PDB file of C-alpha atoms in Angstrom:
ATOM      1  CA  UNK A   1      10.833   4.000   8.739  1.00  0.00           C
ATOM      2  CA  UNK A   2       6.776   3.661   8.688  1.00  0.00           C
ATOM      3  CA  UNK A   3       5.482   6.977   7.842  1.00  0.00           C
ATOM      4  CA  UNK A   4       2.281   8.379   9.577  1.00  0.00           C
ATOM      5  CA  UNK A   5       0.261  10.950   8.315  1.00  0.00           C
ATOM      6  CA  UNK A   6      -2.355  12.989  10.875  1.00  0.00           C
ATOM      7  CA  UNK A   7      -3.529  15.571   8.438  1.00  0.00           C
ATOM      8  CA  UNK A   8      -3.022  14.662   4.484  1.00  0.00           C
ATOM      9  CA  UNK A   9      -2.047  17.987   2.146  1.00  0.00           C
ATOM     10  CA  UNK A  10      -4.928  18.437  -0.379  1.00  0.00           C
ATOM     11  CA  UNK A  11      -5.207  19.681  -4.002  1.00  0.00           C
ATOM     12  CA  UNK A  12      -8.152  21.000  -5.678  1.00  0.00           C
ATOM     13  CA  UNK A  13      -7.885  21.274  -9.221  1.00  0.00           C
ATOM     14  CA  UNK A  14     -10.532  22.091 -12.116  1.00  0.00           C
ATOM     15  CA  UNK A  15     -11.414  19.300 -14.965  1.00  0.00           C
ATOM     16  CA  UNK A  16      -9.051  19.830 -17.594  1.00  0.00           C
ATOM     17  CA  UNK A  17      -6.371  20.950 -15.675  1.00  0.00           C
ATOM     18  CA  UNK A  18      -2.900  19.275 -15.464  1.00  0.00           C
ATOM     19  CA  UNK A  19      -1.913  18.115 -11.627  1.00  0.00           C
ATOM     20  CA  UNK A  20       0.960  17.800  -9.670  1.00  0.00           C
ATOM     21  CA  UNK A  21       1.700  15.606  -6.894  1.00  0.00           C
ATOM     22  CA  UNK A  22       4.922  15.800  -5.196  1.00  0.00           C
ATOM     23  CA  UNK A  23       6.691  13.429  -2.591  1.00  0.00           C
ATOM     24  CA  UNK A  24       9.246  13.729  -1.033  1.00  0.00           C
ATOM     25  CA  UNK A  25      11.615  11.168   0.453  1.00  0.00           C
ATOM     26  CA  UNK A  26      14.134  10.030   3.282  1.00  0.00           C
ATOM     27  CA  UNK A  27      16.078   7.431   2.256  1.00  0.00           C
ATOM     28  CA  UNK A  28      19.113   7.622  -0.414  1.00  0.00           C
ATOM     29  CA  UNK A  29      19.202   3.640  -0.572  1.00  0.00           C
ATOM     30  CA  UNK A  30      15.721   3.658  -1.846  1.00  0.00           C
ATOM     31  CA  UNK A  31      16.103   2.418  -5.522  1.00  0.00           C
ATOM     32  CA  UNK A  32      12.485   1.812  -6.493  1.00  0.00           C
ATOM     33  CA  UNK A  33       9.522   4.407  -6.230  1.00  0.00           C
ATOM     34  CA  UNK A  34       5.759   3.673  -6.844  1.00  0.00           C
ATOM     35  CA  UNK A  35       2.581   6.087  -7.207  1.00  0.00           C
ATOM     36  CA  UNK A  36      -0.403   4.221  -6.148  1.00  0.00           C
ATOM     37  CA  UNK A  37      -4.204   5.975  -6.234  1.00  0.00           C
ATOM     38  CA  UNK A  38      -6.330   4.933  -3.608  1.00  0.00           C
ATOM     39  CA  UNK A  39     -10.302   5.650  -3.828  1.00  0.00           C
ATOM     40  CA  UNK A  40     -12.390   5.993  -0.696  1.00  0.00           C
ATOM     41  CA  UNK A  41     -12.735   2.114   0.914  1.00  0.00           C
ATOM     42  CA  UNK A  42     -10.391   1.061  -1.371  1.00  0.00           C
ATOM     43  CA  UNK A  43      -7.055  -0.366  -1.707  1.00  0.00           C
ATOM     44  CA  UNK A  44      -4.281   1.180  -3.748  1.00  0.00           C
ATOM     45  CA  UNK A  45      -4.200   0.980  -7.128  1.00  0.00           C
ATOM     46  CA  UNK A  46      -0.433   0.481  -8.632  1.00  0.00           C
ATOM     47  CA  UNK A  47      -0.283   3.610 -11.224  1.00  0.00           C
ATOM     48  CA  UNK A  48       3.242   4.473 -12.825  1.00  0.00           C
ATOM     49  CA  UNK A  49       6.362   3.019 -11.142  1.00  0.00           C
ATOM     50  CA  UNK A  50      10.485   4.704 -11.859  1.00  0.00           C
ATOM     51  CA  UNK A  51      13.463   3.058 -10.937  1.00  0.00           C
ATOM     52  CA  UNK A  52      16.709   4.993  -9.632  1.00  0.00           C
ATOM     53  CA  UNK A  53      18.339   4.756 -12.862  1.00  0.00           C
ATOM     54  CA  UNK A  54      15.907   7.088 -14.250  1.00  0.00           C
ATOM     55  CA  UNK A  55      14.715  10.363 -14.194  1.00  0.00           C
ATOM     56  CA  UNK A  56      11.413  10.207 -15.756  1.00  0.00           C
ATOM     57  CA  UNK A  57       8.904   7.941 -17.127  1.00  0.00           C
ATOM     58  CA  UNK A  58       5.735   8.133 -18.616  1.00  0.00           C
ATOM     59  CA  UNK A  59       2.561   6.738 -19.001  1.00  0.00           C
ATOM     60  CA  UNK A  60      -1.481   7.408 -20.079  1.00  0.00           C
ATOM     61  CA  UNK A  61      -1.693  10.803 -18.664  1.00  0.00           C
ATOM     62  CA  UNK A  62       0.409  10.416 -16.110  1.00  0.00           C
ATOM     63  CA  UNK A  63       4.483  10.952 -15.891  1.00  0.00           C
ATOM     64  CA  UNK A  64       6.737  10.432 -12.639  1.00  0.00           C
ATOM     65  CA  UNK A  65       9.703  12.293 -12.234  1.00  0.00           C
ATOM     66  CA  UNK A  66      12.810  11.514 -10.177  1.00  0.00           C
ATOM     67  CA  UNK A  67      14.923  13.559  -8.620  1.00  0.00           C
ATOM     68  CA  UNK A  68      17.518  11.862  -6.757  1.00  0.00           C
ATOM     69  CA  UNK A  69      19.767  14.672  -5.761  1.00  0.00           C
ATOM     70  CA  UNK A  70      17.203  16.636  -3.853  1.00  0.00           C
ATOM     71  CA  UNK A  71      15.083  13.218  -2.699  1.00  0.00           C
ATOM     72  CA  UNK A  72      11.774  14.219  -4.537  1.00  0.00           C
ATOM     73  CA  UNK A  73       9.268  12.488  -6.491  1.00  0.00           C
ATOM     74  CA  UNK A  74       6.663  14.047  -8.262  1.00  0.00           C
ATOM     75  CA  UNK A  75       3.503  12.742 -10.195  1.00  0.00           C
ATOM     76  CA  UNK A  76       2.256  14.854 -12.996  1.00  0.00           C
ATOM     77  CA  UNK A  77      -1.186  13.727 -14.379  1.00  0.00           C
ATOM     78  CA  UNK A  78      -2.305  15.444 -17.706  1.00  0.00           C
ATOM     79  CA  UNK A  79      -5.900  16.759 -18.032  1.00  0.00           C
ATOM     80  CA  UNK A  80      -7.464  15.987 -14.633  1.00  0.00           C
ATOM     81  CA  UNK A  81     -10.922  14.166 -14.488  1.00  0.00           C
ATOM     82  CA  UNK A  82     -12.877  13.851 -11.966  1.00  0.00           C
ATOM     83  CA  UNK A  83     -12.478   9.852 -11.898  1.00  0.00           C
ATOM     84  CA  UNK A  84      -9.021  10.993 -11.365  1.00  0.00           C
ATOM     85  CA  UNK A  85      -9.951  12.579  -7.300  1.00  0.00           C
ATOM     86  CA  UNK A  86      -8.380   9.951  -5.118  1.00  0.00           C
ATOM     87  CA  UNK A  87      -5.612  10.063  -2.252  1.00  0.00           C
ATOM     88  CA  UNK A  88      -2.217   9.380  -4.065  1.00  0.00           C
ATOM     89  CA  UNK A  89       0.522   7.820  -2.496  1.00  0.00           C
ATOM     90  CA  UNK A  90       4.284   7.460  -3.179  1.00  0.00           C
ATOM     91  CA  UNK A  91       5.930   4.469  -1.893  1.00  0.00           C
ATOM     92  CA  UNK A  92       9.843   3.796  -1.716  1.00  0.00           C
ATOM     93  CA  UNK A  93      11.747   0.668  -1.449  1.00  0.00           C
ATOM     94  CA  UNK A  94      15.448  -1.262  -2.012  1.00  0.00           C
ATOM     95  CA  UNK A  95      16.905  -4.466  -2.252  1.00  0.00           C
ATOM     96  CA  UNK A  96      19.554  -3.470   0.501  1.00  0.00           C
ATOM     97  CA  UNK A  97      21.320  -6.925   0.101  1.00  0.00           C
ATOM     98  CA  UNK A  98      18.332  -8.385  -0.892  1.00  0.00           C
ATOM     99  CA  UNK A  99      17.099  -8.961   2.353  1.00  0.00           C
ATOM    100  CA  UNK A 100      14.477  -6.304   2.378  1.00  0.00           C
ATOM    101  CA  UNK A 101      11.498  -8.805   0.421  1.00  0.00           C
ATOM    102  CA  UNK A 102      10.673  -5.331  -1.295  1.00  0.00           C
ATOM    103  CA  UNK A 103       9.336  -4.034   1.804  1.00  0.00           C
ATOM    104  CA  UNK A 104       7.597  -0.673   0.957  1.00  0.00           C
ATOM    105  CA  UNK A 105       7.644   2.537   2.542  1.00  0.00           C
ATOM    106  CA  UNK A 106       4.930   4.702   1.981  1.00  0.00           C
ATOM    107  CA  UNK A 107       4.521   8.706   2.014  1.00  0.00           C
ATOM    108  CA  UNK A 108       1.828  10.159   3.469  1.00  0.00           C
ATOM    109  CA  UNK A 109      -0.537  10.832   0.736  1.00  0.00           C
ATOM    110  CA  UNK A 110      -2.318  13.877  -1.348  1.00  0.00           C
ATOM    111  CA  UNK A 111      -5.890  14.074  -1.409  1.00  0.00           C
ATOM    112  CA  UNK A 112      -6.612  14.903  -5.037  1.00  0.00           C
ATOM    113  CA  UNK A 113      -9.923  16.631  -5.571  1.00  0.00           C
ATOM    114  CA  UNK A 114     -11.194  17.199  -9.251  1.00  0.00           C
ATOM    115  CA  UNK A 115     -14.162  19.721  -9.746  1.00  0.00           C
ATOM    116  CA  UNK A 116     -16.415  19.849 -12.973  1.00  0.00           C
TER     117      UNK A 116
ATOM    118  CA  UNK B   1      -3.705  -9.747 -14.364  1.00  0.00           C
ATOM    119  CA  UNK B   2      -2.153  -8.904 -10.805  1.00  0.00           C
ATOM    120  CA  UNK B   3      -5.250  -9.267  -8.647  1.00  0.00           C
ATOM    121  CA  UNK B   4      -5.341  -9.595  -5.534  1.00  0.00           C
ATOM    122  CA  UNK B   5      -9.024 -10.435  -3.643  1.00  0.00           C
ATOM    123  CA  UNK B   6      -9.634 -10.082   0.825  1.00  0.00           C
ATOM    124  CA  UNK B   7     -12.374 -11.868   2.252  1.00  0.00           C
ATOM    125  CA  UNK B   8     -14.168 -10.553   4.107  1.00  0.00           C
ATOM    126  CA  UNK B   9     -14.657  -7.210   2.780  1.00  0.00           C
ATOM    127  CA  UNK B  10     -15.962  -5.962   5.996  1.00  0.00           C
ATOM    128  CA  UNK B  11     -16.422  -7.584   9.583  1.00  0.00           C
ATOM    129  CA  UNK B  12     -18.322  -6.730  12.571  1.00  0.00           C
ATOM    130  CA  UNK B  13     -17.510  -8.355  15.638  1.00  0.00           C
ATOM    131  CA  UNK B  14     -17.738  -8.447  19.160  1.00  0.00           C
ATOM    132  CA  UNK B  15     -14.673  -7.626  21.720  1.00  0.00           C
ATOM    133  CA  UNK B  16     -12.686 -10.704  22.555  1.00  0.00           C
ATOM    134  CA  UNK B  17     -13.416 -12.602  19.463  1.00  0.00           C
ATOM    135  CA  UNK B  18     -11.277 -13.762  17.055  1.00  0.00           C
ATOM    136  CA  UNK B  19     -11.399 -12.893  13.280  1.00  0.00           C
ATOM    137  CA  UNK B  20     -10.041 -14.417  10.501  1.00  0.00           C
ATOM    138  CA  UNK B  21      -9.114 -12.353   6.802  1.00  0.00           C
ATOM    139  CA  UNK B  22      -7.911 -14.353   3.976  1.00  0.00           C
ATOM    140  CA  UNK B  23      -5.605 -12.787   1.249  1.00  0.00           C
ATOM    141  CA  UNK B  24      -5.876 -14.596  -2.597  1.00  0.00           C
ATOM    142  CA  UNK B  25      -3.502 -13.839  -5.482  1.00  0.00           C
ATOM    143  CA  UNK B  26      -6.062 -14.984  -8.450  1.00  0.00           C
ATOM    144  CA  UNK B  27      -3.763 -15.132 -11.189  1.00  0.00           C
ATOM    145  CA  UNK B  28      -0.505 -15.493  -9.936  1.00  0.00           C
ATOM    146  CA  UNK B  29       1.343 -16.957  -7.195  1.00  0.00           C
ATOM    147  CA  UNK B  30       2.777 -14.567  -4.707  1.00  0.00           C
ATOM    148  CA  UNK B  31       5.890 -15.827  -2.905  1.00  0.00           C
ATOM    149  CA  UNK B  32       5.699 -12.808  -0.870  1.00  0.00           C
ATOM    150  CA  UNK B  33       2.737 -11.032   1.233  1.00  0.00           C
ATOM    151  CA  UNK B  34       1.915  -8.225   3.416  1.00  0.00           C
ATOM    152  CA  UNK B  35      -0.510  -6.991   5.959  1.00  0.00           C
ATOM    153  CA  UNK B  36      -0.962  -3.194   6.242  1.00  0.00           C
ATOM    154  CA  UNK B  37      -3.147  -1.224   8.923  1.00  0.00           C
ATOM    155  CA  UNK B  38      -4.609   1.868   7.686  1.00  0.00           C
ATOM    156  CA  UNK B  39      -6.101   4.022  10.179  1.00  0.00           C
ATOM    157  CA  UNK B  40      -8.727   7.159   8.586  1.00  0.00           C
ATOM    158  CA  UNK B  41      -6.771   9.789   7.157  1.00  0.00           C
ATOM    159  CA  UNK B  42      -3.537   8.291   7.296  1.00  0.00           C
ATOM    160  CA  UNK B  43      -0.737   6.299   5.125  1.00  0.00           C
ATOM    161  CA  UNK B  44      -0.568   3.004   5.081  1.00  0.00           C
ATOM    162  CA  UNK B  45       1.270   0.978   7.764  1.00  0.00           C
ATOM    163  CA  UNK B  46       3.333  -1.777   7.511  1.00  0.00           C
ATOM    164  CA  UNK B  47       2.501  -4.679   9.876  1.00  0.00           C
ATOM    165  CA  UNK B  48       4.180  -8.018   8.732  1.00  0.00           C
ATOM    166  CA  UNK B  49       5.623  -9.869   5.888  1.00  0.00           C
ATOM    167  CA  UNK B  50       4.487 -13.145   5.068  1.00  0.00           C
ATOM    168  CA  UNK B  51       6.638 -15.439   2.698  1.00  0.00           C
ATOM    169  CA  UNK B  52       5.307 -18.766   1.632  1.00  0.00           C
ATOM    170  CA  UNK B  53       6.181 -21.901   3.856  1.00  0.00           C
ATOM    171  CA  UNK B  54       7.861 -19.590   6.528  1.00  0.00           C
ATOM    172  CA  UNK B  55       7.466 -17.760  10.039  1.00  0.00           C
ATOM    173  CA  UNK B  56       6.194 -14.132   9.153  1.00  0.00           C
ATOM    174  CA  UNK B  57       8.400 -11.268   9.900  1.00  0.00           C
ATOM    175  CA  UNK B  58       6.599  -8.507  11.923  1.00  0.00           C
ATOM    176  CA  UNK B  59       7.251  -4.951  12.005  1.00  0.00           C
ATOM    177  CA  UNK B  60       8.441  -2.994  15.509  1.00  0.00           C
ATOM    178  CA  UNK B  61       5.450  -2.863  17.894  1.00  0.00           C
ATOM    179  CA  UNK B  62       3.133  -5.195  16.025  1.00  0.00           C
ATOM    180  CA  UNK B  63       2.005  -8.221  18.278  1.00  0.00           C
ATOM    181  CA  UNK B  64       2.482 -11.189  16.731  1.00  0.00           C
ATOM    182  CA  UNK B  65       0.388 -13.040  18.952  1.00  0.00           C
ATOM    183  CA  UNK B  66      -2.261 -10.716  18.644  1.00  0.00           C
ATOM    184  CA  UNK B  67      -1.970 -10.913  14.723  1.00  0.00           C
ATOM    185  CA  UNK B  68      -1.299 -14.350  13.026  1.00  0.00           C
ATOM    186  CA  UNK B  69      -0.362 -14.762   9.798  1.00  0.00           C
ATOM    187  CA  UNK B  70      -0.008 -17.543   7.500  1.00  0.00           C
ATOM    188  CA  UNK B  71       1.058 -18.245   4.535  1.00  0.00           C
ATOM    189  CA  UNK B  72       0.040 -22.000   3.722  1.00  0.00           C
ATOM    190  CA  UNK B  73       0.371 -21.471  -0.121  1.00  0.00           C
ATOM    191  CA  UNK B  74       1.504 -19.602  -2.965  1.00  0.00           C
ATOM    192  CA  UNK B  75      -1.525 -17.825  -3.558  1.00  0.00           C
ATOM    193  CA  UNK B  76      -3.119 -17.445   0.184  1.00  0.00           C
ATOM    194  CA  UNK B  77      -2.268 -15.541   3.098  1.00  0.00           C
ATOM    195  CA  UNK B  78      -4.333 -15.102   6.408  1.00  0.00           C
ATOM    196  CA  UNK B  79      -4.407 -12.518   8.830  1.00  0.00           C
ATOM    197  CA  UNK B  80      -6.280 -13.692  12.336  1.00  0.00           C
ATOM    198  CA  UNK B  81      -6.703 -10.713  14.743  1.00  0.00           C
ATOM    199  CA  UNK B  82      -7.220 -12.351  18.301  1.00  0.00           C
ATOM    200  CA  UNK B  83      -9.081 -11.566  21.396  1.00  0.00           C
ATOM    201  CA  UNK B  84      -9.940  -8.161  18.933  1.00  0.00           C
ATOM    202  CA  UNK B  85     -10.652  -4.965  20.874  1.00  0.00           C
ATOM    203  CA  UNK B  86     -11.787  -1.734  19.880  1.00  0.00           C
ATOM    204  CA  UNK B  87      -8.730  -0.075  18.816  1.00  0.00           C
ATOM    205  CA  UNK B  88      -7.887  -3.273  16.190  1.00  0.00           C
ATOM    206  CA  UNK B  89     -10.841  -1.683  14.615  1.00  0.00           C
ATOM    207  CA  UNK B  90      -9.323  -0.553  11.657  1.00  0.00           C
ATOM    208  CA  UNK B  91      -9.012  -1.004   7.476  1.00  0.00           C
ATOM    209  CA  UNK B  92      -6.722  -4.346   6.776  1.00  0.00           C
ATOM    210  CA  UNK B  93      -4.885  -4.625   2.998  1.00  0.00           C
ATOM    211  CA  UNK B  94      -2.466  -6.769   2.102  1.00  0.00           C
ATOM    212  CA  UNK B  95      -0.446  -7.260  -1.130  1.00  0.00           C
ATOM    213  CA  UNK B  96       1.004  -9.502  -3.014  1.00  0.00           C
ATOM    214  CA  UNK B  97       4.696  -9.464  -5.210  1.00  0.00           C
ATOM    215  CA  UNK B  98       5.398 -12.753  -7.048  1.00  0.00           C
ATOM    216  CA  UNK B  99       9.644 -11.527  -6.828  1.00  0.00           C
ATOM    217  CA  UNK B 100      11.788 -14.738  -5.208  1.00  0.00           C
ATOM    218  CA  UNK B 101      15.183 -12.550  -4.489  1.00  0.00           C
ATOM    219  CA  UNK B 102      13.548 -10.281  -2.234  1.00  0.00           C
ATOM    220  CA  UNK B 103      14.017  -7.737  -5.128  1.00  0.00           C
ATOM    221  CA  UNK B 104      11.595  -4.913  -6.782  1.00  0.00           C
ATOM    222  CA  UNK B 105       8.839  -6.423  -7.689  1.00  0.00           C
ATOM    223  CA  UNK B 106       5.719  -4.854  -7.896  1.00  0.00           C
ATOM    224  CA  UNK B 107       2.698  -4.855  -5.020  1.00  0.00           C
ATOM    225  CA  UNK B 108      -0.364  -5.282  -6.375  1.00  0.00           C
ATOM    226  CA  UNK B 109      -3.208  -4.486  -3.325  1.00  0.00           C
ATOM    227  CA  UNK B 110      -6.085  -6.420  -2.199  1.00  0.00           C
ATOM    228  CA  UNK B 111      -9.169  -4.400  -1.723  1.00  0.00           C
ATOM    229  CA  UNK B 112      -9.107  -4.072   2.283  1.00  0.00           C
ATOM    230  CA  UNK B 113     -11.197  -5.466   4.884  1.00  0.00           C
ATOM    231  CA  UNK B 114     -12.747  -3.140   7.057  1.00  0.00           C
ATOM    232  CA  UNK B 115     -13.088  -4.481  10.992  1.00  0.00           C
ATOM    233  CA  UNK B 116     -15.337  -3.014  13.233  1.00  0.00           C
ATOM    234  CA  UNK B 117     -14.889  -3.829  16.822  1.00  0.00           C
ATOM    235  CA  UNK B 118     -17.725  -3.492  19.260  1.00  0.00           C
TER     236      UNK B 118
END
């Protein structure tokens, strides 16, 4: 279902540093996973995507792992910047008999705050 | 490649009026839409699907009187909020996947409208 987030977990982290953002999620049907980073008055920005069939992928700074036992993504980004402070979101979807139109479900987000 | 442009950026209007956001895929033609709500502080909601040529499909507890959507073309969707009250005041996005067996494409987000409601 729609997921609704009242008070968003935070992570402060110093320039330089490597962060993780983890996610966890509901659905074992969910086949597809997606990081997006969203900037103040801004939409989401599509950053590193994973398919079920995989436990890990990576990209320019940034690696997703998948761990579909336990129902938990997590987003590592290498050597934070402070371009990098954003709210992150993961977002979850399937093709349950491919009636779903890719119909996303989002988490409900990690502020990410870099300091200098 | 992949973007995705909302006009109006940002709206002010008056309570009971009508307003009118328009969703562009610029470089590639999106068979699929859809409308989020996205209240401060929160995740994004889904409120509607919009495929091209077809009724939308609206999520539980959306109005979809109060919000119409159409999807005239492969590369434009619009979002209407009607007789708008205070509490539609909110941040609008919508996305576009260019996937024709309802499979994993991709969303690729527009840059939100922000609607102010007086």
């Amino acid at each position: 279902g729609e997921s609704v987030g009242l008070h968003l977990p935070t992570l402060s982290v110093q320039e330089g540093d490597n962060s993780i953002i983890n996610c966890a999620y509901s659905n074992s049907a969910s086949d597809y996973f997606i990081w997006y980073k969203q900037e103040s008055g801004k939409g989401p920005q599509f950053i590193i995507d994973i398919r079920s069939n995989m436990d890990k992928r990576q990209g320019q700074r940034v690696t997703v792992l998948l761990n579909k036992t336990v129902k938990h993504l997590s987003l590592q980004i290498a050597a934070t910047q402070p371009g990098d402070s954003a709210v992150y979101f993961c977002a979850e979807t399937n093709n349950a008999g491919g009636t779903s139109y890719g119909k996303l479900t989002f988490g409900q987000g990690t502020i990410l705050t870099v300091h200098p | 490649g992949a973007v995705v442009s909302q006009h109006p950026s940002w709206v002010i209007c008056k309570s009971g009026t009508s307003v009118k956001i328009e969703c562009r895929s610029l470089d590639f033609q999106a068979t699929t839409m859809f409308w989020y709500r996205q209240f401060p502080k929160q995740s994004l909601m889904l409120m509607a699907t919009s495929n091209e040529g077809s009724k939308a499909t609206y999520e539980q507890g959306v109005e979809k009187d109060k919000f119409l959507i159409n999807h005239a073309s492969l590369t434009l969707s619009t979002l209407t909020v009607t007789s708008a009250h205070p509490e539609d005041s909110s941040f609008y996005i919508c996305s576009a996947s260019a996937d024709t067996s309802g499979g994993l494409e991709t969303q690729y987000f527009g840059p939100g409208t922000r609607l102010l409601v007086l």
